CSV table of C-alpha atoms in Angstrom, one decimal:
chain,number,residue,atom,x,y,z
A,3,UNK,CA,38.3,-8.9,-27.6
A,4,UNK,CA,40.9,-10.6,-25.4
A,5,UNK,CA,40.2,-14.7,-25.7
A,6,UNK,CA,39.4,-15.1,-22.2
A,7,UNK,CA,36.6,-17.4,-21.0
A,8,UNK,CA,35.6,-17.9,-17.4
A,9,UNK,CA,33.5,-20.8,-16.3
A,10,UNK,CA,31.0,-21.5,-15.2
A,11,UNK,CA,29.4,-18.3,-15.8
A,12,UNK,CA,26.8,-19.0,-13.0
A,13,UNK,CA,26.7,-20.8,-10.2
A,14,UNK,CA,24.4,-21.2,-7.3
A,15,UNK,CA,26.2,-23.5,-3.9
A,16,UNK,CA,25.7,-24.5,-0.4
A,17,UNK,CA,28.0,-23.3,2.2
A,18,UNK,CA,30.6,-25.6,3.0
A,19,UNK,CA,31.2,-27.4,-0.4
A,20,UNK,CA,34.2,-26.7,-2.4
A,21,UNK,CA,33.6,-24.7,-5.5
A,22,UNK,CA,36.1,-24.1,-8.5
A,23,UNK,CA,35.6,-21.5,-11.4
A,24,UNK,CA,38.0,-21.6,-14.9
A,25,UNK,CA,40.0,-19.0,-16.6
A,26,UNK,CA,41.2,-20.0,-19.8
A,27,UNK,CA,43.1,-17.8,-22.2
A,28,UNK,CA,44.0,-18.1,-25.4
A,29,UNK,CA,46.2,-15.1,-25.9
A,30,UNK,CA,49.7,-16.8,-24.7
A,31,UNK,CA,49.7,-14.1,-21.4
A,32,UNK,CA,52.3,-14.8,-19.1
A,33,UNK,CA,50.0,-12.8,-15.6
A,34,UNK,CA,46.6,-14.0,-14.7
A,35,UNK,CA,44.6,-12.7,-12.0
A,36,UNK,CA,41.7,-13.2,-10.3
A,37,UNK,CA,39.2,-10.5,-8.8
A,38,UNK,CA,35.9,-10.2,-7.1
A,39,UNK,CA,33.7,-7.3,-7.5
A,40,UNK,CA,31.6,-6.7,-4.7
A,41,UNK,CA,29.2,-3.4,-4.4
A,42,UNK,CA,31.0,-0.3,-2.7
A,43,UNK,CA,34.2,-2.0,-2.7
A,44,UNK,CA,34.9,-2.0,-6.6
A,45,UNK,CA,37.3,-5.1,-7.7
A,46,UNK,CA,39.9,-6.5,-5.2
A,47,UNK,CA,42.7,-8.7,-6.0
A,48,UNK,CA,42.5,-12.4,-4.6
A,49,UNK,CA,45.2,-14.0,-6.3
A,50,UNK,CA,47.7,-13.7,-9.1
A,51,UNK,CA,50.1,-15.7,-10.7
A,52,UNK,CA,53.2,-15.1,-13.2
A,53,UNK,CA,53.9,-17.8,-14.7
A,54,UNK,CA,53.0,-22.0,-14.7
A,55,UNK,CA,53.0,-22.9,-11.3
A,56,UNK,CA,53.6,-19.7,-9.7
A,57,UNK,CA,51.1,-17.9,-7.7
A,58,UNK,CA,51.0,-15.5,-5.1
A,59,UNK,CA,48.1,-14.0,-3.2
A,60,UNK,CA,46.1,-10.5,-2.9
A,61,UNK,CA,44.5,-8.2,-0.8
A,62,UNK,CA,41.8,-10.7,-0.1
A,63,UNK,CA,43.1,-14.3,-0.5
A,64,UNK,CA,41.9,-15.9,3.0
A,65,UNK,CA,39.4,-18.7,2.2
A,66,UNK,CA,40.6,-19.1,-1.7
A,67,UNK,CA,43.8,-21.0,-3.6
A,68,UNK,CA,44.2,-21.3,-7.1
A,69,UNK,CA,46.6,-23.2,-9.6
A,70,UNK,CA,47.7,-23.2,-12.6
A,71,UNK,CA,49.2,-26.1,-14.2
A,72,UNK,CA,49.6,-24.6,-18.0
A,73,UNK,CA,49.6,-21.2,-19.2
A,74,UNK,CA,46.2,-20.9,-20.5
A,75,UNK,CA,44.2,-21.9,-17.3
A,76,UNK,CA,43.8,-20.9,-13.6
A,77,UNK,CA,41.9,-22.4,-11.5
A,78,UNK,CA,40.4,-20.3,-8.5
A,79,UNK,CA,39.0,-22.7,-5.7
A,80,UNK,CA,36.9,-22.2,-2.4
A,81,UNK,CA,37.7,-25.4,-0.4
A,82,UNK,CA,34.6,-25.0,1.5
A,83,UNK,CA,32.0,-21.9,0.7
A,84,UNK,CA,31.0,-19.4,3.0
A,85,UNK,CA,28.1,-16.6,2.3
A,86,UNK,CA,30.8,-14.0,2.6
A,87,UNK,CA,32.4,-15.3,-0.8
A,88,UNK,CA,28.7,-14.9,-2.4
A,89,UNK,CA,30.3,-12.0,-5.9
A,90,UNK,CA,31.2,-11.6,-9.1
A,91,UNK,CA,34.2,-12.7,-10.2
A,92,UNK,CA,36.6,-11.8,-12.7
A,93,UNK,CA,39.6,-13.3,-14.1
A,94,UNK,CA,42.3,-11.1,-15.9
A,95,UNK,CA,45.2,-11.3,-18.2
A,96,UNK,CA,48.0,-9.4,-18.8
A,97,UNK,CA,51.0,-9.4,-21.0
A,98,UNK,CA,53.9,-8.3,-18.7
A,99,UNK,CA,54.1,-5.6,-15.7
A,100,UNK,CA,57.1,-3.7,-16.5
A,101,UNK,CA,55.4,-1.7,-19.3
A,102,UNK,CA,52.2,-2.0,-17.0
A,103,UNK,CA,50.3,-3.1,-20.1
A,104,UNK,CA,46.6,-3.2,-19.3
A,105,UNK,CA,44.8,-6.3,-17.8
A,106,UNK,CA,42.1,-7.3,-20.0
A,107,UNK,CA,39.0,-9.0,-18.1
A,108,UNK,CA,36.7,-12.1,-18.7
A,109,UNK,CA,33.0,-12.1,-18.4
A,110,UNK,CA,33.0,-12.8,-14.7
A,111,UNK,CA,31.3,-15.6,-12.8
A,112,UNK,CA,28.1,-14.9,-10.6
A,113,UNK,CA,28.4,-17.1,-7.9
A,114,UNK,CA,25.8,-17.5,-4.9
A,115,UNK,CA,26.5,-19.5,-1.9
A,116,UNK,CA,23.5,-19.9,0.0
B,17,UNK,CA,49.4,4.7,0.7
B,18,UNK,CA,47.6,4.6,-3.0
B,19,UNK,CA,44.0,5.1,-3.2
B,20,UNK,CA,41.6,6.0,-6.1
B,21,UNK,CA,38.5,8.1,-5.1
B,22,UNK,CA,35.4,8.3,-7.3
B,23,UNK,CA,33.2,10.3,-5.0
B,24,UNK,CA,30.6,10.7,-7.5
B,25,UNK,CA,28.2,7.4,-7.1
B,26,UNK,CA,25.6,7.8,-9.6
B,27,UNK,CA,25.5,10.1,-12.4
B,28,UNK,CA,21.8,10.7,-14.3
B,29,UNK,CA,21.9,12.3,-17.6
B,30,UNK,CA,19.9,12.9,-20.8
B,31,UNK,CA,20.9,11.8,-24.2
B,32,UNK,CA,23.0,14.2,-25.7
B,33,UNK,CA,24.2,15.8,-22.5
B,34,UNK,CA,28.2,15.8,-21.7
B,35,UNK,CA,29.2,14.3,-18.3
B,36,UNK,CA,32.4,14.2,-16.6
B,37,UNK,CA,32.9,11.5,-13.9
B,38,UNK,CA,35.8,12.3,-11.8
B,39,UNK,CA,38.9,10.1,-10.2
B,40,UNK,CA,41.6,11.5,-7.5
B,41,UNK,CA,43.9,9.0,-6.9
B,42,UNK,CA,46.5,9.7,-4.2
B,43,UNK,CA,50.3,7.4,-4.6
B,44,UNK,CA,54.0,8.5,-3.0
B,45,UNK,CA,55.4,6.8,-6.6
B,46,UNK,CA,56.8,9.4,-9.3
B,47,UNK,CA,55.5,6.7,-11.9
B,48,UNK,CA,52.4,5.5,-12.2
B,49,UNK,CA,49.8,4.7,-14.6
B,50,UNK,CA,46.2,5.3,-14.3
B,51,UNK,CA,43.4,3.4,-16.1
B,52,UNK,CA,39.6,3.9,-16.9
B,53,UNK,CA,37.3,0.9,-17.8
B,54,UNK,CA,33.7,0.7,-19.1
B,55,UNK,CA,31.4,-2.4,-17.1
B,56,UNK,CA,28.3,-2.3,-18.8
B,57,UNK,CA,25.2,-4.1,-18.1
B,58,UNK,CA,25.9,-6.9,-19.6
B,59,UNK,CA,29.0,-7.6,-16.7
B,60,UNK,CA,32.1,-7.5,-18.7
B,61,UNK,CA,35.1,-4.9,-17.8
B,62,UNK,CA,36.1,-3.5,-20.7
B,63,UNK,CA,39.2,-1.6,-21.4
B,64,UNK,CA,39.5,1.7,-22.6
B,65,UNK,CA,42.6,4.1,-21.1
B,66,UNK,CA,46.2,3.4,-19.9
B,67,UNK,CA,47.6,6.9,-19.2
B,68,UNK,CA,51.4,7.4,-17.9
B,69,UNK,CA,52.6,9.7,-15.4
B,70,UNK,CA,54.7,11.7,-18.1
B,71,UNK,CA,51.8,12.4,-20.3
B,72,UNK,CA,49.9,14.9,-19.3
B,73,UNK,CA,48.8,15.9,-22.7
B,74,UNK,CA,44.4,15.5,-22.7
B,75,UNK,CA,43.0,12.5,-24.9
B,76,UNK,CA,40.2,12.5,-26.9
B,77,UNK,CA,38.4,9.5,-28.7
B,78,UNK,CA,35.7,9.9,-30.4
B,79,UNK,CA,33.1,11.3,-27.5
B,80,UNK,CA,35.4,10.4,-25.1
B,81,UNK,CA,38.2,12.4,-23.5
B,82,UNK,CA,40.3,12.1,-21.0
B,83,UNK,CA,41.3,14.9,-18.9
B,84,UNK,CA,45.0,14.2,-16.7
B,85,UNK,CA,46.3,16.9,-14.0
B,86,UNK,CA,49.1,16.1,-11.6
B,87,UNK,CA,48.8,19.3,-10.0
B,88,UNK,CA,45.2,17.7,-8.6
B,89,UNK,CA,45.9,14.4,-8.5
B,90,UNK,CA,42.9,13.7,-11.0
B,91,UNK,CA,42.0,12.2,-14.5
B,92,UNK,CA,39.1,13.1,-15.5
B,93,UNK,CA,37.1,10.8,-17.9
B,94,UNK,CA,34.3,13.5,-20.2
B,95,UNK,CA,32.1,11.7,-22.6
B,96,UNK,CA,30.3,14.3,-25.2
B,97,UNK,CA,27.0,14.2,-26.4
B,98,UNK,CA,25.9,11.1,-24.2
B,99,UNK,CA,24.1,8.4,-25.5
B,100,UNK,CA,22.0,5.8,-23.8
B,101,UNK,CA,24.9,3.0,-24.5
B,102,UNK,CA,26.7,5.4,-22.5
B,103,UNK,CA,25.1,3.7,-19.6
B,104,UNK,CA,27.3,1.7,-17.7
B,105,UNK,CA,29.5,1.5,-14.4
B,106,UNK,CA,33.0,3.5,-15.2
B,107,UNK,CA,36.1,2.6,-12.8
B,108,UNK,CA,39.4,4.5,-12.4
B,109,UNK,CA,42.1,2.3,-11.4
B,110,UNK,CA,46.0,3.2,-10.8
B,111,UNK,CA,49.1,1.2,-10.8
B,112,UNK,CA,52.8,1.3,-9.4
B,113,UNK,CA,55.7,1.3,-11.7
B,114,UNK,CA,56.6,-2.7,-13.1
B,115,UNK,CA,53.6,-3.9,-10.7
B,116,UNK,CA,50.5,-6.1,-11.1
B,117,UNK,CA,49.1,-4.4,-8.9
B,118,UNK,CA,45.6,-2.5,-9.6
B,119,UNK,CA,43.8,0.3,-7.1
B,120,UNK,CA,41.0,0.4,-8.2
B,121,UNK,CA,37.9,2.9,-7.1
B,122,UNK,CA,34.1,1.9,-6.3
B,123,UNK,CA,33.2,3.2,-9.5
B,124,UNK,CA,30.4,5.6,-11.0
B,125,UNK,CA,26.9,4.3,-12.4
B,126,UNK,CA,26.3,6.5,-15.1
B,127,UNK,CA,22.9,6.1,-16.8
B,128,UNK,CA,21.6,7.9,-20.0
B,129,UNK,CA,18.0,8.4,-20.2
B,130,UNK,CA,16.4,8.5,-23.6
């Protein structure tokens, strides 16, 4: 299994406060992502990033921003929760795009904002 | 446009039936790569195909095979003599050339009764 651990792996919130979930990776990948899953729409990209300190946004980035200040962790943050960000989410790893080598996925992080 | 269809929502089998759950993907891009992964219960996305554009040739794992044809614009995932840890949610997911980028579909719940 890919050493990928996402934290918390459950978390229940208010609307409005700021919430931040982990990805930490032990397997020296260069690309991490992050996804949420939601029912009927399968797993959308929110973020990405290819390298230390470079990010870029997905499909569905609006209300999220994430960091990464060292290659094993990425930080995906809601500055202030809404219900519409209530999912599942996933981070990924991958080692490089140009062979488009599989992303491998963590657990995922339930996370409920009520 | 790319776009990856799993029209089949639910699939209900017995153990020991074989079931195929389907993926049409549409792209414009003469290389692509097309994926399969296995979410069971338990939450985590697991791995299991990375198929090329150039290689049609069929795949078989153990029970599972794979089943790739450009002229349809589908890859086909068949798993023989289904058992109840079959059960899970399967999702196709395609990819652009050099490009982080994953389509994936809604997915397929596939449950195995005893």
């Amino acid at each position: 299994d890919a050493g990928i651990t996402q934290s918390p792996r459950h978390k229940v919130t208010e609307t409005g406060t700021p919430v931040t979930l982990r990805c930490h990776q032990t397997e020296n990948h260069r690309y991490m992502y992050w996804y949420r899953q939601d029912p009927g729409h399968g797993l959308r990209l929110i973020h990405y990033s290819y390298g230390v300190k470079d990010t870029d946004k997905g499909e569905v980035s609006d209300g999220y921003s994430v960091s990464r200040s060292k290659t094993e962790d990425f930080l995906l943050t809601l500055e202030s929760a809404t219900s519409s960000q209530t999912s599942v989410y996933f981070c990924a790893i991958s080692e490089d795009w140009t062979d488009n080598q599989p992303q491998h996925f963590g657990d995922g992080t339930r996370l409920s904002i009520l | 446009a790319q776009k990856v269809t799993q029209a089949q929502t639910e699939i209900s089998v017995v153990e020991k039936e074989d079931v195929t759950l389907d993926c049409v993907y549409e792209t414009r891009d003469t290389t692509y790569y097309l994926f399969w992964y296995k979410q069971p219960p338990s939450g985590e996305l697991v791995f299991l195909i990375r198929r090329n554009s150039f290689d049609e040739q069929n795949e078989i794992s153990g029970r599972y095979s794979w089943n790739f044809q450009k002229s349809t614009s589908s890859f086909n995932f068949t798993i023989t003599a289904s058992q109840v840890v079959d059960s899970a949610v399967y999702f196709c997911a395609l990819s652009g050339p050099g490009t982080y980028k994953y389509i994936f579909g809604t997915g397929t719940r596939l449950k195995v009764l005893a």
